[in-house]
């Protein structure tokens, strides 16, 4: 069974710090990786997508992918209280098109 | 900016009734996915549809649940004879194509409460 694992947290960081969110996946043929942000009571919102090994930066967000280690991470620089949310790691594998989600990491940025 | 639309946003049903959830994909998108999020749990895939076709329903319970995406109109997720365990947020997502790299955009969800 394909699994995506995340530390559930909660993870607390002070405002302005770097928040580091981690995700591992079990299916070696996983090909696409996504980070979604979900505020309480709201729907998932795409933050980043990454498809090849290495780093991908977009503003304050950096996604890192290491397929050999089956590991993907999200770094949030200069964290703001508005970043407080649950961050969901999602993966597509093989010919399947659906997203397999981790359980999410709850992030709190303290003012 | 017409994103993914879902209605109703909130739905209350008594045990044994039917629930119908509707999803209109983003303009230009022809691929629809339904996910369910149980309280305090992660998002779980239910079904993937294209117009008039169910492509993958591997995540859908075998009984009481059905989905369709007709040639005209929204995609519908139908739950017959609802039970309390069906209480959850049901999210629809759409994508432009069906490559694994295509981004899925989520609608606001329908929160189903079964009394």
CSV table of C-alpha atoms in Angstrom, one decimal, chain A residues 31-32 34 36 38 41-44 46 49 51 88 92 96-103, chain B residues 33 35 37 42-43 45 48 56 58 91 98-104 106-109 111:
chain,number,residue,atom,x,y,z
A,31,UNK,CA,6.7,10.9,-9.8
A,32,UNK,CA,5.1,14.1,-8.7
A,34,UNK,CA,3.0,18.6,-4.0
A,36,UNK,CA,-0.8,22.0,0.0
A,38,UNK,CA,-5.0,23.9,4.6
A,41,UNK,CA,-12.3,24.6,8.0
A,42,UNK,CA,-11.0,25.4,4.5
A,43,UNK,CA,-9.9,23.5,1.4
A,44,UNK,CA,-6.4,22.6,0.4
A,46,UNK,CA,-1.4,24.5,-3.6
A,49,UNK,CA,5.0,21.3,-6.8
A,51,UNK,CA,9.1,16.7,-10.0
A,88,UNK,CA,-0.2,18.5,3.5
A,92,UNK,CA,1.1,10.8,-7.5
A,96,UNK,CA,-2.5,6.7,-11.1
A,97,UNK,CA,-3.6,10.3,-11.3
A,98,UNK,CA,-5.0,10.6,-7.8
A,99,UNK,CA,-3.1,12.3,-5.0
A,100,UNK,CA,-2.1,10.3,-2.0
A,101,UNK,CA,-1.9,12.6,1.0
A,102,UNK,CA,0.0,12.5,4.2
A,103,UNK,CA,-1.9,13.2,7.4
B,33,UNK,CA,-11.5,14.0,-8.5
B,35,UNK,CA,-11.7,13.2,-1.9
B,37,UNK,CA,-11.7,14.1,4.8
B,42,UNK,CA,-6.2,13.1,6.2
B,43,UNK,CA,-7.6,13.5,2.7
B,45,UNK,CA,-9.1,9.7,-2.7
B,48,UNK,CA,-11.6,10.1,-10.6
B,56,UNK,CA,-10.7,5.1,-11.3
B,58,UNK,CA,-10.7,2.4,-6.3
B,91,UNK,CA,-13.7,17.9,-1.6
B,98,UNK,CA,-4.4,13.8,-16.6
B,99,UNK,CA,-0.7,13.8,-16.5
B,100,UNK,CA,0.8,13.0,-13.1
B,101,UNK,CA,2.4,16.5,-13.1
B,102,UNK,CA,-0.9,18.3,-13.6
B,103,UNK,CA,-2.0,20.4,-10.6
B,104,UNK,CA,-5.3,19.6,-9.0
B,106,UNK,CA,-9.6,22.1,-5.0
B,107,UNK,CA,-13.1,23.4,-4.5
B,108,UNK,CA,-14.3,24.8,-1.1
B,109,UNK,CA,-15.8,21.4,-0.1
B,111,UNK,CA,-19.4,19.5,4.8
